[in-house]
């Protein structure tokens, strides 16, 4: 009886364990993501494991390379890591959600002054990389017979010190390649941070994860949209609604000034600059654009 009580209590208190990068390019954005979802996390402070005071999760701070293994083994239930790392480690994991940050690409690059003739250029070449599995798969798929030199860091200097003829590495802005006299010639895959989950989460943990995903989607949706308020002459309301129809339809409130209304709607951020002139042509005035914190469709 006592045992049943404790196991029930533990089950109710069960937490979802999430692995995030301890210190690196994905750390801050991972923490920001939780903060935007109103989930408080301790930023680590040198600790390996920390709990959230307001949500049933605990966070494991790890090197990014270790995250796929921890999640595959079930030591962590969920992880946030780059697709590049997931693909390289080839673990049995479920990708729960793309997170839209940590965007980069894995590319082949060669010395700037080389004449690039196409993929066959790499036949007989030595390619330095920290991603041997992804590169090997690409070489096989493209029937390229090249030699892979696996190195763990500073891949971009390999051609300059004579270790390799070319490299296969992460590229973001391209400035690292540029400053090492290299040029990007083939993009092999794109990557961004993703949330991955263990392939056999129990129902309780799955429910916690679904709650987190719901919050993440609300935040991401909100980021893509803006709240727009504008004043319009009443006879132009129909024309303006056609331009900014909103989620269901805009709200219209009468202004104190006769013959005018205030129209409130939601607009995709990417469309704003495209429609602004149209709105002004139709007589809209006092246009305000306000960020949205959460958006639940
Ligand atoms: O210590 P730990 O093992 O946890 O971290 P790490 O040093 O292995 O990884 P980290 O923090 O550098 O990167 C974590 C993840 O961020 C990567 O796995 C990618 O998913 C993602 N990411 C996004 C990047 C970049 N952009 C990036 N630009 N990872 C690395 N780079 C490096 C790249 O290796 C190259 O040296 O930046 C350089 C290229 O950048 P540009 O802008 O000069 O082209
Ligand atoms: Zn790493």
Coordinates of C-alpha atoms and ligand atoms in Angstrom, one line a residue:
X1 CA 0.0 0.0 0.0
X2 CA 2.7 2.4 1.1
X3 CA 4.7 1.4 -2.0
X4 CA 1.7 2.1 -4.3
X5 CA 1.3 5.5 -2.7
X6 CA 5.0 6.4 -3.4
X7 CA 5.0 5.1 -6.9
X8 CA 1.8 7.1 -7.7
X9 CA 3.3 10.2 -6.1
X10 CA 6.5 9.8 -8.1
X11 CA 4.6 9.3 -11.3
X12 CA 2.7 12.5 -10.7
X13 CA 5.9 14.3 -10.0
X14 CA 7.7 12.8 -12.9
X15 CA 9.6 15.4 -14.9
X16 CA 10.6 15.5 -18.6
X17 CA 14.4 15.6 -18.8
X18 CA 15.6 17.9 -21.6
X19 CA 19.3 18.0 -22.7
X20 CA 20.5 21.3 -24.0
X21 CA 24.0 22.6 -25.1
X22 CA 25.9 23.7 -22.0
X23 CA 28.0 26.3 -23.7
X24 CA 28.0 27.2 -27.4
X25 CA 26.0 28.6 -30.2
X26 CA 22.7 26.9 -29.3
X27 CA 22.8 27.5 -25.5
X28 CA 21.4 31.0 -25.3
X29 CA 18.8 30.5 -27.9
X30 CA 17.6 27.3 -26.2
X31 CA 17.2 29.1 -22.9
X32 CA 15.5 32.0 -24.6
X33 CA 13.0 29.6 -26.2
X34 CA 12.0 28.3 -22.8
X35 CA 11.8 31.8 -21.4
X36 CA 9.5 32.9 -24.2
X37 CA 7.3 29.9 -23.4
X38 CA 7.1 31.2 -19.8
X39 CA 9.2 28.2 -18.5
X40 CA 11.8 29.3 -16.1
X41 CA 15.2 27.5 -16.3
X42 CA 18.4 27.8 -14.4
X43 CA 21.1 28.7 -16.8
X44 CA 23.4 26.0 -15.3
X45 CA 25.9 27.9 -13.3
X46 CA 28.4 25.0 -13.7
X47 CA 25.8 22.4 -12.7
X48 CA 25.0 19.4 -14.9
X49 CA 21.3 19.1 -13.9
X50 CA 18.8 21.8 -13.0
X51 CA 15.1 21.9 -12.4
X52 CA 12.4 24.3 -13.5
X53 CA 10.5 25.8 -10.5
X54 CA 7.3 26.3 -12.6
X55 CA 7.2 23.5 -15.1
X56 CA 7.7 19.7 -14.7
X57 CA 11.0 19.6 -16.5
X58 CA 14.6 19.3 -15.6
X59 CA 17.5 20.3 -17.8
X60 CA 20.7 18.5 -18.5
X61 CA 23.5 20.7 -19.7
X62 CA 25.8 18.8 -22.1
X63 CA 28.2 19.1 -25.0
X64 CA 26.1 19.1 -28.2
X65 CA 27.9 16.0 -29.6
X66 CA 26.7 13.9 -26.6
X67 CA 23.0 14.9 -26.8
X68 CA 21.9 12.4 -29.5
X69 CA 23.4 9.5 -27.5
X70 CA 21.8 10.6 -24.2
X71 CA 18.4 10.9 -25.8
X72 CA 18.7 7.6 -27.7
X73 CA 19.7 5.9 -24.4
X74 CA 16.7 7.5 -22.6
X75 CA 19.0 9.2 -20.1
X76 CA 17.5 12.4 -21.4
X77 CA 13.9 12.3 -22.8
X78 CA 14.3 15.2 -25.2
X79 CA 17.2 17.2 -26.6
X80 CA 17.8 20.4 -28.5
X81 CA 20.6 20.0 -31.0
X82 CA 21.6 20.8 -34.6
X83 CA 20.3 18.6 -37.4
X84 CA 24.0 18.3 -38.5
X85 CA 24.9 16.6 -35.2
X86 CA 21.8 14.3 -35.4
X87 CA 22.6 13.3 -39.0
X88 CA 26.2 12.6 -38.2
X89 CA 25.5 10.5 -35.1
X90 CA 22.9 8.4 -36.9
X91 CA 20.9 7.6 -33.7
X92 CA 17.4 6.2 -33.5
X93 CA 15.6 9.5 -32.5
X94 CA 12.3 11.2 -33.4
X95 CA 12.6 14.8 -34.6
X96 CA 9.7 16.5 -32.7
X97 CA 10.0 20.1 -34.0
X98 CA 12.3 22.3 -36.0
X99 CA 13.2 25.4 -33.9
X100 CA 14.2 28.0 -36.5
X101 CA 17.5 29.0 -35.0
X102 CA 21.2 27.8 -35.4
X103 CA 20.7 27.8 -39.1
X104 CA 23.7 26.8 -41.2
X105 CA 24.7 24.5 -44.0
X106 CA 27.2 21.7 -44.5
X107 CA 29.3 22.4 -47.6
X108 CA 32.3 21.3 -49.6
X109 CA 34.9 24.1 -50.1
X110 CA 38.1 24.2 -52.1
X111 CA 41.0 26.7 -52.4
X112 CA 39.8 30.0 -54.0
X113 CA 42.2 29.8 -56.9
X114 CA 41.2 26.3 -58.0
X115 CA 39.1 25.8 -61.1
X116 CA 36.0 23.9 -60.0
X117 CA 34.7 21.6 -62.7
X118 CA 31.8 20.0 -60.8
X119 CA 31.4 17.2 -58.3
X120 CA 33.9 15.0 -60.1
X121 CA 36.6 17.5 -59.0
X122 CA 36.7 15.6 -55.7
X123 CA 37.8 12.3 -57.2
X124 CA 41.2 11.4 -55.8
X125 CA 41.1 14.5 -53.4
X126 CA 41.6 14.5 -49.6
X127 CA 38.7 16.1 -47.8
X128 CA 39.1 17.2 -44.1
X129 CA 35.9 17.2 -42.0
X130 CA 34.4 16.7 -38.6
X131 CA 31.4 15.1 -40.3
X132 CA 32.8 11.8 -41.8
X133 CA 29.5 9.9 -41.8
X134 CA 27.5 12.6 -43.7
X135 CA 30.4 13.1 -46.1
X136 CA 30.8 9.4 -46.7
X137 CA 27.1 9.0 -47.5
X138 CA 27.3 12.0 -49.9
X139 CA 30.4 10.6 -51.7
X140 CA 28.8 7.2 -52.1
X141 CA 25.5 8.7 -53.4
X142 CA 27.4 10.8 -55.9
X143 CA 29.9 8.1 -56.9
X144 CA 32.9 10.2 -55.8
X145 CA 36.1 8.4 -54.9
X146 CA 37.7 10.7 -52.4
X147 CA 39.7 10.2 -49.2
X148 CA 38.1 11.5 -45.9
X149 CA 40.4 13.0 -43.2
X150 CA 38.5 13.2 -40.0
X151 CA 39.6 16.1 -37.7
X152 CA 37.8 17.4 -34.7
X153 CA 38.2 21.2 -35.1
X154 CA 39.7 24.1 -37.2
X155 CA 38.8 22.2 -40.3
X156 CA 39.2 25.4 -42.4
X157 CA 43.0 25.5 -41.9
X158 CA 43.5 22.0 -43.3
X159 CA 44.2 22.9 -47.0
X160 CA 46.6 25.8 -46.0
X161 CA 48.8 23.5 -43.9
X162 CA 48.8 20.7 -46.5
X163 CA 46.6 18.3 -44.5
X164 CA 43.9 18.1 -47.2
X165 CA 43.0 19.5 -50.6
X166 CA 39.5 20.6 -49.6
X167 CA 37.1 20.7 -46.6
X168 CA 33.6 19.7 -45.7
X169 CA 32.3 21.9 -42.9
X170 CA 29.6 24.1 -41.5
X171 CA 29.1 27.4 -43.2
X172 CA 27.0 30.2 -42.0
X173 CA 28.0 33.7 -43.2
X174 CA 30.9 32.3 -45.3
X175 CA 33.5 34.6 -43.6
X176 CA 35.5 31.8 -42.2
X177 CA 35.9 30.3 -45.7
X178 CA 36.7 33.7 -47.1
X179 CA 39.4 34.5 -44.6
X180 CA 41.1 31.1 -45.2
X181 CA 41.1 31.6 -49.0
X182 CA 38.5 28.9 -49.6
X183 CA 35.3 28.9 -51.7
X184 CA 32.1 27.0 -51.2
X185 CA 31.4 24.8 -54.2
X186 CA 28.7 22.3 -53.1
X187 CA 26.0 22.6 -50.4
X188 CA 25.4 19.1 -49.1
X189 CA 22.7 19.8 -46.5
X190 CA 21.0 22.6 -44.6
X191 CA 20.7 22.4 -40.8
X192 CA 18.9 24.2 -38.0
X193 CA 18.3 23.4 -34.3
X194 CA 15.7 20.8 -33.7
X195 CA 14.0 19.2 -30.7
X196 CA 14.5 15.4 -30.7
X197 CA 12.8 12.9 -28.4
X198 CA 13.5 9.4 -27.2
X199 CA 11.5 6.9 -29.3
X200 CA 9.6 5.4 -26.4
X201 CA 8.4 8.2 -24.0
X202 CA 5.7 7.2 -21.5
X203 CA 2.3 8.9 -21.7
X204 CA 3.0 11.3 -18.8
X205 CA 6.2 12.6 -20.4
X206 CA 4.6 12.7 -23.9
X207 CA 1.9 15.0 -22.4
X208 CA 4.5 17.3 -20.9
X209 CA 6.3 17.4 -24.2
X210 CA 3.0 18.2 -26.1
X211 CA 2.4 21.1 -23.7
X212 CA 5.9 22.4 -24.5
X213 CA 5.4 22.0 -28.3
X214 CA 2.1 23.8 -28.1
X215 CA 3.8 26.7 -26.3
X216 CA 6.7 26.8 -28.8
X217 CA 4.3 26.9 -31.8
X218 CA 2.3 29.7 -30.2
X219 CA 5.5 31.7 -29.8
X220 CA 6.8 30.9 -33.2
X221 CA 3.5 31.8 -34.9
X222 CA 3.4 35.1 -33.0
X223 CA 6.9 36.0 -34.2
X224 CA 5.7 35.6 -37.8
X225 CA 2.8 38.0 -37.3
X226 CA 2.2 41.6 -36.1
X227 CA -0.8 43.3 -34.7
X228 CA -1.9 46.2 -36.9
X229 CA -4.1 49.2 -35.9
X230 CA -5.1 51.9 -38.3
X231 CA -7.6 54.7 -38.7
X232 CA -9.8 54.6 -41.8
X233 CA -12.6 56.6 -43.3
X234 CA -15.8 54.5 -43.0
X235 CA -16.4 54.3 -46.7
X236 CA -13.0 52.6 -47.2
X237 CA -13.4 49.9 -44.6
X238 CA -14.4 47.2 -47.1
X239 CA -11.5 47.9 -49.3
X240 CA -9.0 47.8 -46.4
X241 CA -10.4 44.5 -45.1
X242 CA -9.6 43.0 -48.4
X243 CA -6.0 44.0 -47.9
X244 CA -5.6 42.9 -44.3
X245 CA -8.3 40.3 -43.6
X246 CA -6.7 39.1 -40.4
X247 CA -7.3 35.7 -38.6
X248 CA -11.1 35.6 -38.9
X249 CA -11.9 39.2 -39.8
X250 CA -10.7 42.5 -38.4
X251 CA -12.3 44.3 -35.4
X252 CA -13.8 47.7 -36.2
X253 CA -14.3 50.4 -33.5
X254 CA -15.9 53.8 -34.1
X255 CA -13.6 56.8 -33.6
X256 CA -14.8 59.9 -31.7
X257 CA -14.3 61.7 -35.0
X258 CA -17.4 61.2 -37.1
X259 CA -17.1 59.1 -40.3
X260 CA -13.9 57.4 -39.1
X261 CA -13.1 54.0 -37.5
X262 CA -10.2 52.2 -36.0
X263 CA -9.5 48.8 -37.6
X264 CA -7.5 46.1 -35.8
X265 CA -6.1 43.1 -37.6
X266 CA -3.2 40.7 -37.8
X267 CA -0.7 40.7 -40.6
X268 CA 2.2 38.5 -41.6
X269 CA 5.4 40.4 -40.9
X270 CA 6.8 39.5 -44.3
X271 CA 3.8 41.1 -46.0
X272 CA 3.8 44.4 -44.1
X273 CA 6.1 46.4 -46.4
X274 CA 4.2 45.1 -49.4
X275 CA 0.8 46.3 -48.3
X276 CA 1.7 49.6 -46.6
X277 CA 1.4 51.7 -49.8
X278 CA -1.9 50.0 -50.6
X279 CA -3.3 50.9 -47.2
X280 CA -2.2 54.5 -47.5
X281 CA -3.7 54.8 -51.0
X282 CA -7.0 53.6 -49.5
X283 CA -6.8 56.5 -47.0
X284 CA -5.5 54.6 -43.9
X285 CA -3.9 56.9 -41.3
X286 CA -2.1 56.5 -38.0
X287 CA -0.9 53.0 -38.7
X288 CA 0.6 51.2 -35.7
X289 CA 2.4 47.9 -35.8
X290 CA 2.7 46.0 -32.5
X291 CA 4.6 42.7 -31.7
X292 CA 2.5 39.8 -30.6
X293 CA 3.8 37.7 -27.7
X294 CA 1.8 34.5 -28.2
X295 CA -0.6 33.4 -30.9
X296 CA -3.1 30.5 -30.5
X297 CA -4.9 29.6 -33.7
Ligands
LIG1 O1 31.3 22.5 -27.0 P1 30.2 21.8 -27.9 O2 30.7 20.5 -28.5 O3 28.9 21.7 -27.2 O4 30.0 22.8 -29.1 P2 30.6 22.9 -30.6 O5 31.8 23.8 -30.5 O6 30.8 21.5 -31.2 O7 29.4 23.6 -31.4 P3 29.1 25.1 -31.6 O8 28.6 25.7 -30.3 O9 30.1 25.8 -32.3 O10 27.8 24.9 -32.6 C1 26.7 24.3 -32.2 C2 25.7 24.1 -33.4 O11 25.4 25.4 -33.9 C3 26.3 23.4 -34.6 O12 26.3 22.0 -34.4 C4 25.4 23.9 -35.7 O13 24.2 23.1 -35.7 C5 25.1 25.3 -35.3 N1 25.8 26.4 -36.0 C6 25.2 27.4 -36.7 C7 27.1 26.5 -36.2 C8 27.3 27.6 -37.0 N2 26.1 28.2 -37.3 C9 28.6 28.0 -37.4 N3 28.8 29.0 -38.1 N4 28.1 25.7 -35.8 C10 29.4 26.1 -36.1 N5 29.7 27.2 -36.9 C11 31.1 27.4 -37.2 C12 31.7 26.5 -38.3 O14 32.2 25.3 -37.7 C13 32.8 27.4 -38.9 O15 34.0 27.2 -38.1 O16 31.4 28.7 -37.6 C14 32.3 28.7 -38.7 C15 31.6 29.2 -40.0 O17 30.9 30.3 -39.8 P4 30.8 31.5 -40.8 O18 29.8 32.4 -40.4 O19 32.2 32.1 -40.8 O20 30.5 30.9 -42.2
LIG2 ZN1 30.3 19.8 -30.4

